[in-house]
Coordinates of N, CA and C in Angstrom, one line a residue:
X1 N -6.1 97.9 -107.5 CA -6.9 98.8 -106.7 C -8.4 98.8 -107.1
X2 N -8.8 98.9 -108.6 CA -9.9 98.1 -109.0 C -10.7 97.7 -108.3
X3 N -10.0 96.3 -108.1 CA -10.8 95.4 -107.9 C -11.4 95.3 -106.0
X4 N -10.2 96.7 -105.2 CA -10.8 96.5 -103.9 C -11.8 97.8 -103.8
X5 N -12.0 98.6 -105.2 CA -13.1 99.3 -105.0 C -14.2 99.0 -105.1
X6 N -14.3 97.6 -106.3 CA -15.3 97.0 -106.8 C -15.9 96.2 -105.7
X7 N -15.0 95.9 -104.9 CA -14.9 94.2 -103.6 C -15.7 95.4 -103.1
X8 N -15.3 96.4 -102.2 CA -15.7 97.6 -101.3 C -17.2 98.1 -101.5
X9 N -17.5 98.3 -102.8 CA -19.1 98.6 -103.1 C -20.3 97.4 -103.1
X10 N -19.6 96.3 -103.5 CA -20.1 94.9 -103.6 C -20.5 94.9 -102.0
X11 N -19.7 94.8 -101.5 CA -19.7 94.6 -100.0 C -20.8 95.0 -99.4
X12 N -20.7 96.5 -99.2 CA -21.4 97.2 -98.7 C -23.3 97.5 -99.1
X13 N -23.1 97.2 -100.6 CA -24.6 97.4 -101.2 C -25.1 95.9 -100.2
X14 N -24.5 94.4 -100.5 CA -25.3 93.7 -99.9 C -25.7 93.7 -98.5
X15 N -25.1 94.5 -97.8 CA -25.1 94.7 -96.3 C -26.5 96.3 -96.5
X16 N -26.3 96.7 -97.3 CA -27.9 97.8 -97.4 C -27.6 97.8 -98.9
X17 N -28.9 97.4 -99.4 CA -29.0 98.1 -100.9 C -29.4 99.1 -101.3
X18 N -29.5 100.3 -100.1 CA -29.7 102.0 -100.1 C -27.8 102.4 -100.0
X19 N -26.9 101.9 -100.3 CA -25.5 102.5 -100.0 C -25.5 102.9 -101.1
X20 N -24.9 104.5 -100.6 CA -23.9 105.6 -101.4 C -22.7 105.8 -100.6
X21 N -21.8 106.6 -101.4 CA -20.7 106.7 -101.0 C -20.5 107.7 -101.9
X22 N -19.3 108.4 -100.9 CA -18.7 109.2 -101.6 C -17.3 109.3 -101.9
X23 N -16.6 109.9 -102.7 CA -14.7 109.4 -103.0 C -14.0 109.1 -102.3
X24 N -13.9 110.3 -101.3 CA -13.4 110.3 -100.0 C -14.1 109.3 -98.9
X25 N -15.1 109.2 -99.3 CA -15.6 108.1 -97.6 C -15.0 106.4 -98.1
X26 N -14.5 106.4 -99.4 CA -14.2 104.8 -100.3 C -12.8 105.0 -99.7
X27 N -12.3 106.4 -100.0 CA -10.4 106.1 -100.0 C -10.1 106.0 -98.5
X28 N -10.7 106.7 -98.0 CA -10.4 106.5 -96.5 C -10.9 104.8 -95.9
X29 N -12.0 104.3 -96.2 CA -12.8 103.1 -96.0 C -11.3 102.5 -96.5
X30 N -10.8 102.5 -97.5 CA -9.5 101.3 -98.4 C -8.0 101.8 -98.1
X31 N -8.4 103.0 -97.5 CA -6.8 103.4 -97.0 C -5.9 103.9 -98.3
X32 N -6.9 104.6 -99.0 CA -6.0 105.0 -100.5 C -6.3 106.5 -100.0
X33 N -5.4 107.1 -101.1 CA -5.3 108.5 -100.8 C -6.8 108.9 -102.3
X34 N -7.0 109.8 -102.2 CA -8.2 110.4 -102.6 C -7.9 110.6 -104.4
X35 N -6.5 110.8 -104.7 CA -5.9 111.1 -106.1 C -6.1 109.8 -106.8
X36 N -5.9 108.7 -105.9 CA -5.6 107.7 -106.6 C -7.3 106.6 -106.9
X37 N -8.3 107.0 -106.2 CA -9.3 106.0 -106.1 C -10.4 107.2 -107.3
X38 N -10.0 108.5 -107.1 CA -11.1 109.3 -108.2 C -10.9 108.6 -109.8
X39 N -9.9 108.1 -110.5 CA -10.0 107.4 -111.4 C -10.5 106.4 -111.3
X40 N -10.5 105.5 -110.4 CA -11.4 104.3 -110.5 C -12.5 104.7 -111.0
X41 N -13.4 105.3 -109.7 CA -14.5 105.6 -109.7 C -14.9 106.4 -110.9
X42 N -14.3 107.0 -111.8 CA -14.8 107.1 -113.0 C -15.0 106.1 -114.2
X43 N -13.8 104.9 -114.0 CA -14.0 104.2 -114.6 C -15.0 103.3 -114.4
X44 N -15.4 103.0 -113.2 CA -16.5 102.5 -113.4 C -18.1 103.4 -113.4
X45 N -17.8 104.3 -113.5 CA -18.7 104.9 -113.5 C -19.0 105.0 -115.4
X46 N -17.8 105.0 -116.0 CA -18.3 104.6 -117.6 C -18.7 103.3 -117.8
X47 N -18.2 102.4 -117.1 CA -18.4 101.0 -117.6 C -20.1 100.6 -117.2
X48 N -20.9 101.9 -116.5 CA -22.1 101.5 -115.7 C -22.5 101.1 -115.1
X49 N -21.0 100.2 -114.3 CA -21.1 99.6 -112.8 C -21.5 100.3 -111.7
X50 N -21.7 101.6 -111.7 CA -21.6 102.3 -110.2 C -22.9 103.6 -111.6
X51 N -23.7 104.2 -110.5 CA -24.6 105.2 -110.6 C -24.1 106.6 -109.7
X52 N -24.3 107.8 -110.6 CA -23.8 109.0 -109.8 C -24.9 110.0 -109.5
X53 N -24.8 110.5 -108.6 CA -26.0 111.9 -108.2 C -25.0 113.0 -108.0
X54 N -24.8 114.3 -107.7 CA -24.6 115.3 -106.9 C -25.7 115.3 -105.8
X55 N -24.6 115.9 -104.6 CA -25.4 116.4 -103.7 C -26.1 117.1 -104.0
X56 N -27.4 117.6 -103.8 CA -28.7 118.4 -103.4 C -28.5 119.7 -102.8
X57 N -29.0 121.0 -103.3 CA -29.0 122.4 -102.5 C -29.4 121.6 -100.9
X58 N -30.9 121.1 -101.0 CA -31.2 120.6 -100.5 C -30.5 120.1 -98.9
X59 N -29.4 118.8 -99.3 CA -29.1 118.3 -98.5 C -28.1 119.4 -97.8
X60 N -27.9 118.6 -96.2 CA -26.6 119.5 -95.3 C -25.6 119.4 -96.1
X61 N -25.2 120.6 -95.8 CA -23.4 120.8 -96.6 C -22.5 121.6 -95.6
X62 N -21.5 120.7 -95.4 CA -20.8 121.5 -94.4 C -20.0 122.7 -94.7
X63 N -20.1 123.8 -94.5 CA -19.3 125.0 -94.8 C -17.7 124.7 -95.5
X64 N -17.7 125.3 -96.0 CA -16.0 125.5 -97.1 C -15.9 123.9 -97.6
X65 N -16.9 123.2 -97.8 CA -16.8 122.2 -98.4 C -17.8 122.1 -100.1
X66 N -16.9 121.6 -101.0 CA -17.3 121.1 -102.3 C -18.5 120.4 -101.9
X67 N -19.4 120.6 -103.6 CA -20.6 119.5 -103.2 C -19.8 117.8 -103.7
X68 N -20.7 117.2 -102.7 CA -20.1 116.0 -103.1 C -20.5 114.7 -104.2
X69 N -19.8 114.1 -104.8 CA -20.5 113.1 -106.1 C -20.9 111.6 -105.0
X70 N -22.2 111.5 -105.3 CA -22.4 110.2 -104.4 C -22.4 109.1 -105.4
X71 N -22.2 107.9 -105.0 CA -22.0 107.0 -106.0 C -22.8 105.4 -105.4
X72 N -23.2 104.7 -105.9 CA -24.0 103.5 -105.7 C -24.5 102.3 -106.8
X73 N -24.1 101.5 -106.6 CA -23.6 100.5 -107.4 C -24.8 100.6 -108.6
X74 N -25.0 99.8 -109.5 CA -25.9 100.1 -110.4 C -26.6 98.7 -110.2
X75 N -27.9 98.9 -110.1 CA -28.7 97.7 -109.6 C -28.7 96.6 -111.2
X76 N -28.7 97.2 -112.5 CA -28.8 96.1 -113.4 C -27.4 95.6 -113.9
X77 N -26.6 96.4 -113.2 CA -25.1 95.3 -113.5 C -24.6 94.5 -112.0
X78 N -25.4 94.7 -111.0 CA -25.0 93.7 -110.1 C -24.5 92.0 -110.4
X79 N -25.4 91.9 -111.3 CA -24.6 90.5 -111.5 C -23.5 90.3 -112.1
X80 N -23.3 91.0 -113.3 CA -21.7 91.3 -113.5 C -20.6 91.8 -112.4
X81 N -20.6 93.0 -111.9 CA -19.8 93.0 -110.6 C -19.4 92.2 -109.9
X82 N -20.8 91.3 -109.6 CA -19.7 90.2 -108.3 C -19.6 89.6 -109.3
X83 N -19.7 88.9 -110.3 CA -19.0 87.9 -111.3 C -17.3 88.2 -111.5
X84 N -17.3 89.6 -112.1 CA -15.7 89.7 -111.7 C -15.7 89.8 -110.3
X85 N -16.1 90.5 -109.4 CA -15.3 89.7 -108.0 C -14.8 89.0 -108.2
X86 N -16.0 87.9 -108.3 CA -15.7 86.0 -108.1 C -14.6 85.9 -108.8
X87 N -14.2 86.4 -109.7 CA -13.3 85.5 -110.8 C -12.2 86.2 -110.1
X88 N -12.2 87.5 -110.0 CA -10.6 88.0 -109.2 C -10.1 87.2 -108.0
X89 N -11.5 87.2 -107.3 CA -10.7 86.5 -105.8 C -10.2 85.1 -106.6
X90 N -11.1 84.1 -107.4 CA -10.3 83.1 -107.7 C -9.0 83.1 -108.6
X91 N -8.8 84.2 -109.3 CA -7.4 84.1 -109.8 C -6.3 84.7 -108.6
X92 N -6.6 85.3 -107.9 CA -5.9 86.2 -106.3 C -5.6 84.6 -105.4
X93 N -6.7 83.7 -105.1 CA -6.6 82.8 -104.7 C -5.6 81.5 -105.2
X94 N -5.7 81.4 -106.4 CA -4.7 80.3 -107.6 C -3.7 80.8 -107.1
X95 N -3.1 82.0 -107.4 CA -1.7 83.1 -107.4 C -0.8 83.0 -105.7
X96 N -2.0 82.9 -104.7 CA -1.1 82.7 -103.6 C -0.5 81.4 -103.5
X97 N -1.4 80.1 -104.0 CA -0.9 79.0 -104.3 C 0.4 78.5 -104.8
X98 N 0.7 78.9 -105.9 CA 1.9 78.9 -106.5 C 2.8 80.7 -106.7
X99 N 3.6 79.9 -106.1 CA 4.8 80.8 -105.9 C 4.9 81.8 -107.4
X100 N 5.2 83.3 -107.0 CA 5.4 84.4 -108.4 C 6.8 84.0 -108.8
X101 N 7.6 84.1 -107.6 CA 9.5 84.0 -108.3 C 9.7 82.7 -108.3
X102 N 10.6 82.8 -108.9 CA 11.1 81.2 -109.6 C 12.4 81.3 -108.3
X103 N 12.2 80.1 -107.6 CA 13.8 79.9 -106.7 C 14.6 79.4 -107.7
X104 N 16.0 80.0 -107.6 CA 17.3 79.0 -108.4 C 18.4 78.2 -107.3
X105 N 18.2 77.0 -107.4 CA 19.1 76.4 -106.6 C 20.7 77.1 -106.5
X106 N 21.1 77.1 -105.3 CA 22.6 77.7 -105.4 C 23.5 76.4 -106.3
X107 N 24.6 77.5 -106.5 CA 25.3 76.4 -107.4 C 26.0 75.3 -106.9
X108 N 26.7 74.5 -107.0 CA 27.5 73.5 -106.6 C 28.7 73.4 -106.7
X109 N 29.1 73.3 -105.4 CA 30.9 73.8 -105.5 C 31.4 72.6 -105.9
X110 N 32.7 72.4 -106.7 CA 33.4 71.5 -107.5 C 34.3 71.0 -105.6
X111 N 35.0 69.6 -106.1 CA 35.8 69.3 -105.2 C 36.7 69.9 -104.3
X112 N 37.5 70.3 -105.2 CA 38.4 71.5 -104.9 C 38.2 73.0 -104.4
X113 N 37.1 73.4 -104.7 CA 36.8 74.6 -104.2 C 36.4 75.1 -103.1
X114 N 37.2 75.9 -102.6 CA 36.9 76.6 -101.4 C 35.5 77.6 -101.3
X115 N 35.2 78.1 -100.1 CA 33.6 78.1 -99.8 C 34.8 79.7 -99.2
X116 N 34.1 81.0 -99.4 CA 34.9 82.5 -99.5 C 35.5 82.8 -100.5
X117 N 36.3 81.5 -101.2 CA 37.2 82.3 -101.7 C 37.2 82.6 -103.3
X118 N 37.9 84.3 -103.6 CA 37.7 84.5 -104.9 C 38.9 84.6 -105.8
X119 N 38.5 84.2 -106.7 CA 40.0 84.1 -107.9 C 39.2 85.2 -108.6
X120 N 40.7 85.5 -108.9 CA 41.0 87.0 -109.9 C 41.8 87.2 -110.7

């Protein structure tokens, strides 16, 4: 999940390099529920990949709503970010190539043996 937060900000900063976001506009954008993407987003928020603000008195706030943590990639680790991209999609890429489970050939019935039946 990482790495489709990381894909997800990557994304979007090169399509505007003014993009923020907020927790909820990422989980809904990735189809994750809100519990599960707020750790990311911290973690990268320690590692210095992603930059944080609070909302502003300032800005609109919609009534019975929390202020919100906006978030936007950090302009001097850009080149690290997509680097692991790059390396994830190419290990994501290898991985579809070769098969995860191991097939085991079925076994081989002896001459004599019948195909249903069981001894006991």
């Amino acid at each position: 999940m990482a790495i489709d937060v990381t894909r997800y900000v990557c994304e979007q900063h090169l399509a505007d390099r003014n993009f923020e976001f907020y927790g909820l506009q990422a989980a809904e954008a990735l189809n994750y529920g809100p519990g599960s993407i707020y750790p990311v987003l911290r973690r990268l928020v320690s590692a210095e990949w992603l930059l944080v603000r609070k909302e502003g008195a300032d800005e609109l706030r919609t009534k019975g709503r929390p202020q919100r943590t906006y978030y936007r990639i950090n302009p001097d680790q850009l080149g690290a970010v997509r680097q692991r991209v790059a390396e994830i999609d190419v290990r994501e890429r290898s991985s579809r190539r070769s098969p995860r489970s191991t097939s085991y050939p079925m076994p081989e019935l002896n001459s004599g043996d019948e195909v249903g039946r069981v001894e006991g």
